[in-house]
Amino acid sequence: MVLESSRLSGRSRLQQPVVDPAFIADCCLLIAKCRSLNDC
């Protein structure tokens, strides 16, 4: 697929690892806390 190849080349060019699913989960928890505490 064109999308796959372009994404792989972009990733290798930036030298960035794949985002950790646990990191995303932590962000979601922080946002949920923020909303429940501050209604933001």
PDB file of N, CA and C in Angstrom:
ATOM      1  N   MET A   1       0.836  -1.212   0.000  1.00  0.00           N
ATOM      2  CA  MET A   1       0.000   0.000   0.000  1.00  0.00           C
ATOM      3  C   MET A   1       0.866   1.256   0.000  1.00  0.00           C
ATOM      4  N   VAL A   2       0.399   2.275  -0.668  1.00  0.00           N
ATOM      5  CA  VAL A   2       1.149   3.529  -0.733  1.00  0.00           C
ATOM      6  C   VAL A   2       1.212   4.181   0.643  1.00  0.00           C
ATOM      7  N   LEU A   3       0.094   4.133   1.363  1.00  0.00           N
ATOM      8  CA  LEU A   3       0.034   4.761   2.681  1.00  0.00           C
ATOM      9  C   LEU A   3       1.025   4.107   3.641  1.00  0.00           C
ATOM     10  N   GLU A   4       1.089   2.759   3.596  1.00  0.00           N
ATOM     11  CA  GLU A   4       2.009   2.043   4.486  1.00  0.00           C
ATOM     12  C   GLU A   4       3.459   2.419   4.199  1.00  0.00           C
ATOM     13  N   SER A   5       3.831   2.434   2.904  1.00  0.00           N
ATOM     14  CA  SER A   5       5.222   2.707   2.547  1.00  0.00           C
ATOM     15  C   SER A   5       5.615   4.136   2.918  1.00  0.00           C
ATOM     16  N   SER A   6       4.705   5.080   2.723  1.00  0.00           N
ATOM     17  CA  SER A   6       5.026   6.466   3.046  1.00  0.00           C
ATOM     18  C   SER A   6       5.137   6.649   4.558  1.00  0.00           C
ATOM     19  N   ARG A   7       4.304   5.932   5.297  1.00  0.00           N
ATOM     20  CA  ARG A   7       4.360   6.051   6.754  1.00  0.00           C
ATOM     21  C   ARG A   7       5.659   5.460   7.286  1.00  0.00           C
ATOM     22  N   LEU A   8       6.087   4.324   6.706  1.00  0.00           N
ATOM     23  CA  LEU A   8       7.333   3.696   7.153  1.00  0.00           C
ATOM     24  C   LEU A   8       8.526   4.581   6.829  1.00  0.00           C
ATOM     25  N   SER A   9       8.551   5.174   5.633  1.00  0.00           N
ATOM     26  CA  SER A   9       9.671   6.030   5.258  1.00  0.00           C
ATOM     27  C   SER A   9       9.696   7.283   6.132  1.00  0.00           C
ATOM     28  N   GLY A  10       8.522   7.816   6.460  1.00  0.00           N
ATOM     29  CA  GLY A  10       8.463   8.981   7.329  1.00  0.00           C
ATOM     30  C   GLY A  10       8.951   8.657   8.723  1.00  0.00           C
ATOM     31  N   ARG A  11       8.602   7.472   9.200  1.00  0.00           N
ATOM     32  CA  ARG A  11       9.005   7.086  10.547  1.00  0.00           C
ATOM     33  C   ARG A  11      10.521   6.915  10.621  1.00  0.00           C
ATOM     34  N   SER A  12      11.098   6.280   9.601  1.00  0.00           N
ATOM     35  CA  SER A  12      12.547   6.064   9.615  1.00  0.00           C
ATOM     36  C   SER A  12      13.288   7.393   9.477  1.00  0.00           C
ATOM     37  N   ARG A  13      12.706   8.331   8.736  1.00  0.00           N
ATOM     38  CA  ARG A  13      13.341   9.633   8.554  1.00  0.00           C
ATOM     39  C   ARG A  13      13.333  10.431   9.859  1.00  0.00           C
ATOM     40  N   LEU A  14      12.226  10.326  10.613  1.00  0.00           N
ATOM     41  CA  LEU A  14      12.125  11.075  11.862  1.00  0.00           C
ATOM     42  C   LEU A  14      12.831  10.366  13.012  1.00  0.00           C
ATOM     43  N   GLN A  15      13.097   9.060  12.833  1.00  0.00           N
ATOM     44  CA  GLN A  15      13.749   8.277  13.885  1.00  0.00           C
ATOM     45  C   GLN A  15      12.938   8.292  15.178  1.00  0.00           C
ATOM     46  N   GLN A  16      11.611   8.172  15.042  1.00  0.00           N
ATOM     47  CA  GLN A  16      10.756   8.148  16.226  1.00  0.00           C
ATOM     48  C   GLN A  16      10.149   6.759  16.387  1.00  0.00           C
ATOM     49  N   PRO A  17      10.061   6.260  17.617  1.00  0.00           N
ATOM     50  CA  PRO A  17       9.437   4.959  17.862  1.00  0.00           C
ATOM     51  C   PRO A  17       7.923   5.046  17.732  1.00  0.00           C
ATOM     52  N   VAL A  18       7.295   3.907  17.621  1.00  0.00           N
ATOM     53  CA  VAL A  18       5.840   3.872  17.571  1.00  0.00           C
ATOM     54  C   VAL A  18       5.303   4.290  18.934  1.00  0.00           C
ATOM     55  N   VAL A  19       4.202   5.046  18.934  1.00  0.00           N
ATOM     56  CA  VAL A  19       3.624   5.515  20.193  1.00  0.00           C
ATOM     57  C   VAL A  19       3.144   4.325  21.007  1.00  0.00           C
ATOM     58  N   ASP A  20       3.496   4.312  22.284  1.00  0.00           N
ATOM     59  CA  ASP A  20       3.134   3.216  23.176  1.00  0.00           C
ATOM     60  C   ASP A  20       1.656   3.295  23.532  1.00  0.00           C
ATOM     61  N   PRO A  21       0.891   2.215  23.334  1.00  0.00           N
ATOM     62  CA  PRO A  21      -0.537   2.217  23.701  1.00  0.00           C
ATOM     63  C   PRO A  21      -0.754   2.571  25.170  1.00  0.00           C
ATOM     64  N   ALA A  22       0.170   2.179  26.029  1.00  0.00           N
ATOM     65  CA  ALA A  22       0.042   2.505  27.457  1.00  0.00           C
ATOM     66  C   ALA A  22       0.130   4.017  27.669  1.00  0.00           C
ATOM     67  N   PHE A  23       0.952   4.689  26.859  1.00  0.00           N
ATOM     68  CA  PHE A  23       1.072   6.142  26.952  1.00  0.00           C
ATOM     69  C   PHE A  23      -0.247   6.806  26.589  1.00  0.00           C
ATOM     70  N   ILE A  24      -0.902   6.291  25.546  1.00  0.00           N
ATOM     71  CA  ILE A  24      -2.208   6.829  25.138  1.00  0.00           C
ATOM     72  C   ILE A  24      -3.230   6.607  26.242  1.00  0.00           C
ATOM     73  N   ALA A  25      -3.185   5.435  26.867  1.00  0.00           N
ATOM     74  CA  ALA A  25      -4.125   5.124  27.944  1.00  0.00           C
ATOM     75  C   ALA A  25      -3.918   6.074  29.120  1.00  0.00           C
ATOM     76  N   ASP A  26      -2.656   6.364  29.439  1.00  0.00           N
ATOM     77  CA  ASP A  26      -2.362   7.297  30.531  1.00  0.00           C
ATOM     78  C   ASP A  26      -2.908   8.681  30.216  1.00  0.00           C
ATOM     79  N   CYS A  27      -2.771   9.118  28.978  1.00  0.00           N
ATOM     80  CA  CYS A  27      -3.290  10.424  28.573  1.00  0.00           C
ATOM     81  C   CYS A  27      -4.808  10.456  28.723  1.00  0.00           C
ATOM     82  N   CYS A  28      -5.469   9.375  28.328  1.00  0.00           N
ATOM     83  CA  CYS A  28      -6.926   9.316  28.454  1.00  0.00           C
ATOM     84  C   CYS A  28      -7.345   9.397  29.913  1.00  0.00           C
ATOM     85  N   LEU A  29      -6.599   8.734  30.791  1.00  0.00           N
ATOM     86  CA  LEU A  29      -6.921   8.780  32.215  1.00  0.00           C
ATOM     87  C   LEU A  29      -6.733  10.191  32.767  1.00  0.00           C
ATOM     88  N   LEU A  30      -5.662  10.861  32.345  1.00  0.00           N
ATOM     89  CA  LEU A  30      -5.414  12.224  32.809  1.00  0.00           C
ATOM     90  C   LEU A  30      -6.522  13.165  32.355  1.00  0.00           C
ATOM     91  N   ILE A  31      -6.967  13.001  31.109  1.00  0.00           N
ATOM     92  CA  ILE A  31      -8.045  13.851  30.589  1.00  0.00           C
ATOM     93  C   ILE A  31      -9.335  13.586  31.360  1.00  0.00           C
ATOM     94  N   ALA A  32      -9.604  12.322  31.656  1.00  0.00           N
ATOM     95  CA  ALA A  32     -10.816  11.981  32.410  1.00  0.00           C
ATOM     96  C   ALA A  32     -10.765  12.590  33.808  1.00  0.00           C
ATOM     97  N   LYS A  33      -9.596  12.550  34.446  1.00  0.00           N
ATOM     98  CA  LYS A  33      -9.444  13.160  35.771  1.00  0.00           C
ATOM     99  C   LYS A  33      -9.680  14.663  35.690  1.00  0.00           C
ATOM    100  N   CYS A  34      -9.086  15.295  34.687  1.00  0.00           N
ATOM    101  CA  CYS A  34      -9.232  16.734  34.510  1.00  0.00           C
ATOM    102  C   CYS A  34     -10.703  17.100  34.368  1.00  0.00           C
ATOM    103  N   ARG A  35     -11.437  16.331  33.575  1.00  0.00           N
ATOM    104  CA  ARG A  35     -12.850  16.640  33.356  1.00  0.00           C
ATOM    105  C   ARG A  35     -13.664  16.447  34.621  1.00  0.00           C
ATOM    106  N   SER A  36     -13.375  15.386  35.367  1.00  0.00           N
ATOM    107  CA  SER A  36     -14.168  15.111  36.561  1.00  0.00           C
ATOM    108  C   SER A  36     -13.868  16.123  37.666  1.00  0.00           C
ATOM    109  N   LEU A  37     -12.615  16.606  37.717  1.00  0.00           N
ATOM    110  CA  LEU A  37     -12.242  17.537  38.784  1.00  0.00           C
ATOM    111  C   LEU A  37     -12.566  18.988  38.427  1.00  0.00           C
ATOM    112  N   ASN A  38     -12.288  19.379  37.191  1.00  0.00           N
ATOM    113  CA  ASN A  38     -12.366  20.792  36.819  1.00  0.00           C
ATOM    114  C   ASN A  38     -13.421  21.116  35.767  1.00  0.00           C
ATOM    115  N   ASP A  39     -14.080  20.087  35.227  1.00  0.00           N
ATOM    116  CA  ASP A  39     -15.046  20.303  34.144  1.00  0.00           C
ATOM    117  C   ASP A  39     -14.417  21.043  32.975  1.00  0.00           C
ATOM    118  N   CYS A  40     -13.166  20.665  32.638  1.00  0.00           N
ATOM    119  CA  CYS A  40     -12.489  21.360  31.549  1.00  0.00           C
ATOM    120  C   CYS A  40     -12.687  20.636  30.226  1.00  0.00           C
TER     121      CYS A  40
END
